[in-house]
mmCIF file of C-alpha atoms and ligand atoms in Angstrom:
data_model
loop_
_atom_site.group_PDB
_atom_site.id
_atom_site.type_symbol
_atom_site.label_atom_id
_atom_site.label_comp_id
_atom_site.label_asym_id
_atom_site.label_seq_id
_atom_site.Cartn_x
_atom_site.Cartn_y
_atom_site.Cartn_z
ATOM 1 C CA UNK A 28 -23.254 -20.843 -0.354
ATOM 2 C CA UNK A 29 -19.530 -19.593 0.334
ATOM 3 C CA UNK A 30 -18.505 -21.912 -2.614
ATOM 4 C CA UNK A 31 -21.266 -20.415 -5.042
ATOM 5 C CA UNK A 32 -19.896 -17.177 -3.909
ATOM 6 C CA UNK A 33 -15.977 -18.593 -4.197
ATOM 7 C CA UNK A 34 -16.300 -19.768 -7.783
ATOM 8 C CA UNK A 35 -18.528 -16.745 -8.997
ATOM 9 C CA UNK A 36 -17.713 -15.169 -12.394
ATOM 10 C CA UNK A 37 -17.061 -11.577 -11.645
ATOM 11 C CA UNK A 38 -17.176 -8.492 -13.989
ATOM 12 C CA UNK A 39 -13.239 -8.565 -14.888
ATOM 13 C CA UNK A 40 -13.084 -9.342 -18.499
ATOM 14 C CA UNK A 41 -15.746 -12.830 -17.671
ATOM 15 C CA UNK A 42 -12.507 -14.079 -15.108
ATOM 16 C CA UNK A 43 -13.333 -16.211 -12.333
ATOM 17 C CA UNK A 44 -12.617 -15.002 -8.707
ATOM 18 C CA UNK A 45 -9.632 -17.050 -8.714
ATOM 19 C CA UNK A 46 -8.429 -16.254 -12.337
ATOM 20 C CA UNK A 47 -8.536 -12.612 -11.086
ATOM 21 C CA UNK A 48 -6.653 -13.320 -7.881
ATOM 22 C CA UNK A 49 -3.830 -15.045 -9.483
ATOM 23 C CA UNK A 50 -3.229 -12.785 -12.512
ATOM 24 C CA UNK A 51 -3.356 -9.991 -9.610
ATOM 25 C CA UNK A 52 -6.382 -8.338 -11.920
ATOM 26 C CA UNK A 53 -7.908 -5.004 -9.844
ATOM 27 C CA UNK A 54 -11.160 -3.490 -10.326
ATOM 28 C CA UNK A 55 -10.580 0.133 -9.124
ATOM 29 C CA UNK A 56 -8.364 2.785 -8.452
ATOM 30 C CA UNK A 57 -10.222 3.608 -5.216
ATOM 31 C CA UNK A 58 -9.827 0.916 -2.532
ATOM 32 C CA UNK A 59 -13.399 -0.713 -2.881
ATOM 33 C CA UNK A 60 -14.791 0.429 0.194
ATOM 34 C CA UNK A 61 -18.501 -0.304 1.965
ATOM 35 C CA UNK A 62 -20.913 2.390 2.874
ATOM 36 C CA UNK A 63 -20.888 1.506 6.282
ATOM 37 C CA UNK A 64 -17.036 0.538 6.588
ATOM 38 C CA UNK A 65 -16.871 2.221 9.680
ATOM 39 C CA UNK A 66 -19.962 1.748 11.610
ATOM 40 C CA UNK A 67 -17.967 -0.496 13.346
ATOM 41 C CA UNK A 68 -15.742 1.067 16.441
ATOM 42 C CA UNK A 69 -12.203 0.050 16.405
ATOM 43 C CA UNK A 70 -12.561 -2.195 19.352
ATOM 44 C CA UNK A 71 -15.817 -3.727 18.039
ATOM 45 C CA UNK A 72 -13.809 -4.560 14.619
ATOM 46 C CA UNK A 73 -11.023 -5.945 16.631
ATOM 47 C CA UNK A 74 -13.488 -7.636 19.511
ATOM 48 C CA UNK A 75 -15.359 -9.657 15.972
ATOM 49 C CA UNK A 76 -11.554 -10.475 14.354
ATOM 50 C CA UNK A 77 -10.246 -12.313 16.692
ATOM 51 C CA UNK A 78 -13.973 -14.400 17.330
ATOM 52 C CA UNK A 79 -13.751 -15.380 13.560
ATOM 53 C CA UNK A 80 -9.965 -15.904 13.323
ATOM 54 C CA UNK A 81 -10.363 -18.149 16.524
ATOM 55 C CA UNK A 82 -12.864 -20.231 14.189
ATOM 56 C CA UNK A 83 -10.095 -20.255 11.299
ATOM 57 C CA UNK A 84 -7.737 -21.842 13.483
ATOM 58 C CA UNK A 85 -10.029 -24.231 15.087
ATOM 59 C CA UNK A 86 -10.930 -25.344 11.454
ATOM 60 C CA UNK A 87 -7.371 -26.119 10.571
ATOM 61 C CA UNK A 88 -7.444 -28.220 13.673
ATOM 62 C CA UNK A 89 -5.302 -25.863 16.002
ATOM 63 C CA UNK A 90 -5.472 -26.519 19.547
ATOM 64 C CA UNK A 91 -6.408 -23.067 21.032
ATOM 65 C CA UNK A 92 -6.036 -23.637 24.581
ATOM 66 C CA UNK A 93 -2.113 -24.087 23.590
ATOM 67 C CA UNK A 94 -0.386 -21.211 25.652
ATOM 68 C CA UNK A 95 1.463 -20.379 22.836
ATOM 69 C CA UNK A 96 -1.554 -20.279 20.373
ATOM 70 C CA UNK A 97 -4.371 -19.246 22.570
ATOM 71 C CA UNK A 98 -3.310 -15.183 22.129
ATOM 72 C CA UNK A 99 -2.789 -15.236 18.777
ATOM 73 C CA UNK A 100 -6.479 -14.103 17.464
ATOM 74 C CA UNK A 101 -6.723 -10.967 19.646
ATOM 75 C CA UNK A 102 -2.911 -10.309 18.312
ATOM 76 C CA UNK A 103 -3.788 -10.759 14.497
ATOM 77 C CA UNK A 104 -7.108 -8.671 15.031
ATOM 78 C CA UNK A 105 -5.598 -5.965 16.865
ATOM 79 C CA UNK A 106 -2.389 -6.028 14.008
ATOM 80 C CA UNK A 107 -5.184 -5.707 11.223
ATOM 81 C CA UNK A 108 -7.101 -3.110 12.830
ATOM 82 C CA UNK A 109 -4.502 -1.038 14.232
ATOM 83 C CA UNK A 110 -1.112 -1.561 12.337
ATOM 84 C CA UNK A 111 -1.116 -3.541 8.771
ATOM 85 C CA UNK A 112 -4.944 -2.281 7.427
ATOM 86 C CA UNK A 113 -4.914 1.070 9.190
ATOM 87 C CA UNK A 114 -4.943 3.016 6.640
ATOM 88 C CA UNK A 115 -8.076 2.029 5.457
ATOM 89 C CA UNK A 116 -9.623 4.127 7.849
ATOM 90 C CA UNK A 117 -9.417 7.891 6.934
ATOM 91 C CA UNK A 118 -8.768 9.127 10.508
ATOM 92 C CA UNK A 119 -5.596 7.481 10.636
ATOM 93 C CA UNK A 120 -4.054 9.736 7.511
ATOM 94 C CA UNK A 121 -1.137 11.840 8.414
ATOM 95 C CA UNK A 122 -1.451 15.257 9.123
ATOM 96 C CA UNK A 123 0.729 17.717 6.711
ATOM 97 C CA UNK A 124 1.508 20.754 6.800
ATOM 98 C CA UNK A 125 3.398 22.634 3.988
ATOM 99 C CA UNK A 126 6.044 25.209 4.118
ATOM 100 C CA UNK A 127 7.116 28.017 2.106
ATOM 101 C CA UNK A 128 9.352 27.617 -0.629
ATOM 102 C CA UNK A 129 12.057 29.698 0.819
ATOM 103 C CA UNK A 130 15.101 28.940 -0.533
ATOM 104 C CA UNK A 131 13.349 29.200 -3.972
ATOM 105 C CA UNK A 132 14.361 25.696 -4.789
ATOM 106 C CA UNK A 133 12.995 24.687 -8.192
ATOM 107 C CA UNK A 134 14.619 21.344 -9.487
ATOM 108 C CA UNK A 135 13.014 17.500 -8.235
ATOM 109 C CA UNK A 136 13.031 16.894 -4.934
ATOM 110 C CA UNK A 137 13.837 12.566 -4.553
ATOM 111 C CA UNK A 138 12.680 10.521 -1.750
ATOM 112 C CA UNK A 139 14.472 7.802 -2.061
ATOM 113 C CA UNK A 140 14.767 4.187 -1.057
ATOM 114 C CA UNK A 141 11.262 4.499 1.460
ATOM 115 C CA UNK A 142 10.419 0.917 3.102
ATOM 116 C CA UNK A 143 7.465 -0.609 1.774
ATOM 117 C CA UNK A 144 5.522 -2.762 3.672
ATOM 118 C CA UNK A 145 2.002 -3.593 2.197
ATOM 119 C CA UNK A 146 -0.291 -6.961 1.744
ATOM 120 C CA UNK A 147 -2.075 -8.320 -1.018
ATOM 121 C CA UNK A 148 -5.461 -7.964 -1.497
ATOM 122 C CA UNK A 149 -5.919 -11.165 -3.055
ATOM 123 C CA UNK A 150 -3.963 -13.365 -0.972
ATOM 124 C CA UNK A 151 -3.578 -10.988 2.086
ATOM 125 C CA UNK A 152 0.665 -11.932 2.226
ATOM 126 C CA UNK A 153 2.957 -9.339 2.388
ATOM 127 C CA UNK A 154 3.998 -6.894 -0.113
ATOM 128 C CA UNK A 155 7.530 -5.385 0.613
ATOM 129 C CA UNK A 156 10.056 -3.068 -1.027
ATOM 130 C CA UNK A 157 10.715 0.607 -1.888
ATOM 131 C CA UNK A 158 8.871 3.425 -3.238
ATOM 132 C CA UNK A 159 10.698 6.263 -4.301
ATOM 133 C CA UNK A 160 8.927 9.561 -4.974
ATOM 134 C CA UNK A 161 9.497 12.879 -6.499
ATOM 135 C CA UNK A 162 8.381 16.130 -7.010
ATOM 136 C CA UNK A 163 9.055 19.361 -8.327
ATOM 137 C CA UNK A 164 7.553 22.682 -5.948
ATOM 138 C CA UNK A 165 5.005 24.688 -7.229
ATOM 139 C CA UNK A 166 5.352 27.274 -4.142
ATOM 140 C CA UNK A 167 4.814 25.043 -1.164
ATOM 141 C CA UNK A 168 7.300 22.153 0.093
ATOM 142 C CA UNK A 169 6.600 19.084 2.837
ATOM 143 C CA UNK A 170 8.512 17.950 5.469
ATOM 144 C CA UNK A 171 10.854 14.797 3.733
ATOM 145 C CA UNK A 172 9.523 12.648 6.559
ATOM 146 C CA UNK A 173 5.908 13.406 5.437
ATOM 147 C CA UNK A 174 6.541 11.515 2.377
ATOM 148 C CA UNK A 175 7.124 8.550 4.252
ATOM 149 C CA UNK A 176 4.032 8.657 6.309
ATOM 150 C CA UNK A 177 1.891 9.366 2.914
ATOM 151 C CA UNK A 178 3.515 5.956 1.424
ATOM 152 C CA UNK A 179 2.680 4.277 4.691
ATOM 153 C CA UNK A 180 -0.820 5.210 5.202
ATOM 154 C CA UNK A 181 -1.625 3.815 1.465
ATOM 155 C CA UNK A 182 0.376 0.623 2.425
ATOM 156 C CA UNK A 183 -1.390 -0.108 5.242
ATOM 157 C CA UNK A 184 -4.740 -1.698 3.275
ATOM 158 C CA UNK A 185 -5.311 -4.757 1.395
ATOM 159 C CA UNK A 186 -3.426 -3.102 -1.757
ATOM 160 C CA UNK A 187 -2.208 -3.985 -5.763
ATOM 161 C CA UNK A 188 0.713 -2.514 -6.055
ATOM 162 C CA UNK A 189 -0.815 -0.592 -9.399
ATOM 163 C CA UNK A 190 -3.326 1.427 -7.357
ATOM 164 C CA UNK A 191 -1.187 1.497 -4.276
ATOM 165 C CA UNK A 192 1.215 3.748 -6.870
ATOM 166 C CA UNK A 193 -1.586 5.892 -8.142
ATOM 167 C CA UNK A 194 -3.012 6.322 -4.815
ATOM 168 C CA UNK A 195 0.247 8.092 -3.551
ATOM 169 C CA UNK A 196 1.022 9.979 -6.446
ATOM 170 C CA UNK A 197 -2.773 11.557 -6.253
ATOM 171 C CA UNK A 198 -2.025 12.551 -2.592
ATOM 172 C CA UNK A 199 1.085 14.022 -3.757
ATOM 173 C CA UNK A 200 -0.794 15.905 -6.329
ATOM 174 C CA UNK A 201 -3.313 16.855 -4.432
ATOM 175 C CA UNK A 202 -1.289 18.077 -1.401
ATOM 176 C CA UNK A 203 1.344 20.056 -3.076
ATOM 177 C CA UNK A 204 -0.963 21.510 -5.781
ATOM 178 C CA UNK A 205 0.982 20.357 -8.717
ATOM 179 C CA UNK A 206 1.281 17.382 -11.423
ATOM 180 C CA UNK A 207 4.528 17.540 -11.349
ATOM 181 C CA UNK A 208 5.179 14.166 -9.224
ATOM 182 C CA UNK A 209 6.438 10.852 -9.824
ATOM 183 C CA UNK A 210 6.174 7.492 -7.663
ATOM 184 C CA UNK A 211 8.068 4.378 -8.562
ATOM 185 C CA UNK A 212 7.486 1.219 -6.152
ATOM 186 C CA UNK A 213 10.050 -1.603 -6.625
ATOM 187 C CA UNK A 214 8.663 -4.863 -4.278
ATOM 188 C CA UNK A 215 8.058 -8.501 -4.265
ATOM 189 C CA UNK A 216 5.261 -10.189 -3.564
ATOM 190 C CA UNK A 217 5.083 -13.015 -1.375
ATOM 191 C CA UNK A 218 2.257 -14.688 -2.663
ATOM 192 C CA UNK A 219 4.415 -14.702 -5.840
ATOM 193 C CA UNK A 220 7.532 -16.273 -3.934
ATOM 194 C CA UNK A 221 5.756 -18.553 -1.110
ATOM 195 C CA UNK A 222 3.057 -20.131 -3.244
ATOM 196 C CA UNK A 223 1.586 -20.052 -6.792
ATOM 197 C CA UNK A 224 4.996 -20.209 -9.295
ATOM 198 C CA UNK A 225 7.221 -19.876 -6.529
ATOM 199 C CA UNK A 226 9.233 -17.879 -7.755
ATOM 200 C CA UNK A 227 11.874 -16.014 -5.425
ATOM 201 C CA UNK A 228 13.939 -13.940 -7.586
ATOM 202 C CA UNK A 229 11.250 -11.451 -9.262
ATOM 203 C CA UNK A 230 9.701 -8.035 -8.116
ATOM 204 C CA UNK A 231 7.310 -6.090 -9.514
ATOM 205 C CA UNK A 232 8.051 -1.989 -10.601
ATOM 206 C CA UNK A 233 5.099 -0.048 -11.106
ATOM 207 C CA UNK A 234 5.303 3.906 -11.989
ATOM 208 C CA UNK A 235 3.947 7.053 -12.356
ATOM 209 C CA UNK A 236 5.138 9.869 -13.764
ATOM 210 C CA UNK A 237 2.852 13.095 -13.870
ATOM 211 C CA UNK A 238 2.875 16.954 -15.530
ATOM 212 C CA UNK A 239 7.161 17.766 -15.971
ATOM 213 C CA UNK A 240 8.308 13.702 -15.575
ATOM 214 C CA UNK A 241 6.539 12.896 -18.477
ATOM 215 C CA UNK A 242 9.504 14.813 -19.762
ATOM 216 C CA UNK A 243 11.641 11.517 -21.097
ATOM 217 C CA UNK A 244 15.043 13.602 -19.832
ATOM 218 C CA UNK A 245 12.877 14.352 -16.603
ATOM 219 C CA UNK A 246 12.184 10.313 -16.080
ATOM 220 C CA UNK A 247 16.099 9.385 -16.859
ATOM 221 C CA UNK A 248 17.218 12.312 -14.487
ATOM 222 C CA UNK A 249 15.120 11.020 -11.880
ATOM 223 C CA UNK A 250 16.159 7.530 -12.745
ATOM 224 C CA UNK A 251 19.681 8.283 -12.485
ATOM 225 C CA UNK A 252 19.193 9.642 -9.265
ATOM 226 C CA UNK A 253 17.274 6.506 -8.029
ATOM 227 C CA UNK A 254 19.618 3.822 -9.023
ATOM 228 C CA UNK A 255 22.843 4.969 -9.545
ATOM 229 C CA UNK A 256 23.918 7.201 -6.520
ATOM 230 C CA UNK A 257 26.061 5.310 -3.745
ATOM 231 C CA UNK A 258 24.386 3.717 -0.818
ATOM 232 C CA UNK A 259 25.073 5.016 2.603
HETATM 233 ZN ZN1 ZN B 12 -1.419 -11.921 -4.195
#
């Protein structure tokens, strides 16, 4: 039954499951979500994790009662629920709050160089290197730090880098009440590096460029800034 389901042709353009897993293919811009994805408590999620991992590593013919193994599915359950996939669940978004534009600053404001640490929904490895984001004030301004925490919260789910990029600059959007806002995420994939073509050297860049950086002297100002500017 789980191979029936495995090998299923899905509605992406006729590809198989695993066609659309290795090309990296993504159905939605919204994380596809259940109805009841949080019936579940948090400790309920974590207390049914680590029961099924503990059956994953027992398959692969792990010896569980090794000291050094026997931990490890309450650690990966409580890492999924509470660290890497937390941002699935919307009570876990960051609180902002938005000041006043007082000093009547009106150029982009860069955030440059922001860790990115996300996993692949298709192969659940890890996703990691920068986002950079930008926007220009249309009254109110964020805390810089708050930028951070908005790229965080959308890298902590099962992501593709595409949405993952579209799903920040929509925040942005939304919170600070312009288009005027522009995301660029620069990372590697290690399901792209460890397995599949193996290859070490490429990342991926994905962009988005809203309202005044669809300006082309906008997107090479912004560009300038992004990758030409010394390194502290
Ligand atoms: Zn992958």
């Amino acid at each position: 039954m789980l191979n029936t389901q495995l090998n299923k042709t899905s509605g992406i353009n006729g590809f198989s499951n695993d066609e659309i897993g290795d090309n990296h293919l993504f159905s939605s811009l919204d994380t596809p979500m259940k109805a009841d994805a949080f019936k579940l408590s948090d400790e309920e999620k974590k207390h049914q994790i680590a029961q099924h991992f503990t059956e994953i590593m027992d398959i692969l013919g792990l010896d569980l009662t090794d000291d050094s193994l026997k931990g490890t599915p309450s650690r990966v359950a409580k890492m999924y629920v509470e660290e890497i996939f937390s941002g699935l669940n919307p009570k876990n978004k960051p609180q902002i709050a938005l000041f006043d534009n007082k000093y009547q600053y009106n150029q982009m404001l860069v955030e440059k160089n922001i860790t990115l640490q996300s996993n692949c929904e298709h192969h659940f490895l890890p996703i990691m290197g920068f986002a950079h984001v930008a926007y220009i004030s249309s009254g109110k301004v964020i805390g810089l730090s708050k930028l951070n925490r908005i790229v965080q919260y959308y890298a902590q789910r099962p992501q593709v880098q595409e949405r993952l990029t579209n799903q920040i600059a929509n925040e942005l959007k939304d919170i600070l009440n312009t288009e005027d806002v522009a995301v660029i995420i620069d990372a590697k994939h290690l399901c792209v590096s460890s397995r599949g073509v193996q290859d070490t050297a490429s990342s991926t860049i994905t962009s988005y460029y809203g309202g005044a950086f669809s300006n082309p002297e906008k997107i090479s100002e912004l560009q300038s800034y992004i990758y030409n500017s010394h390194k502290f």
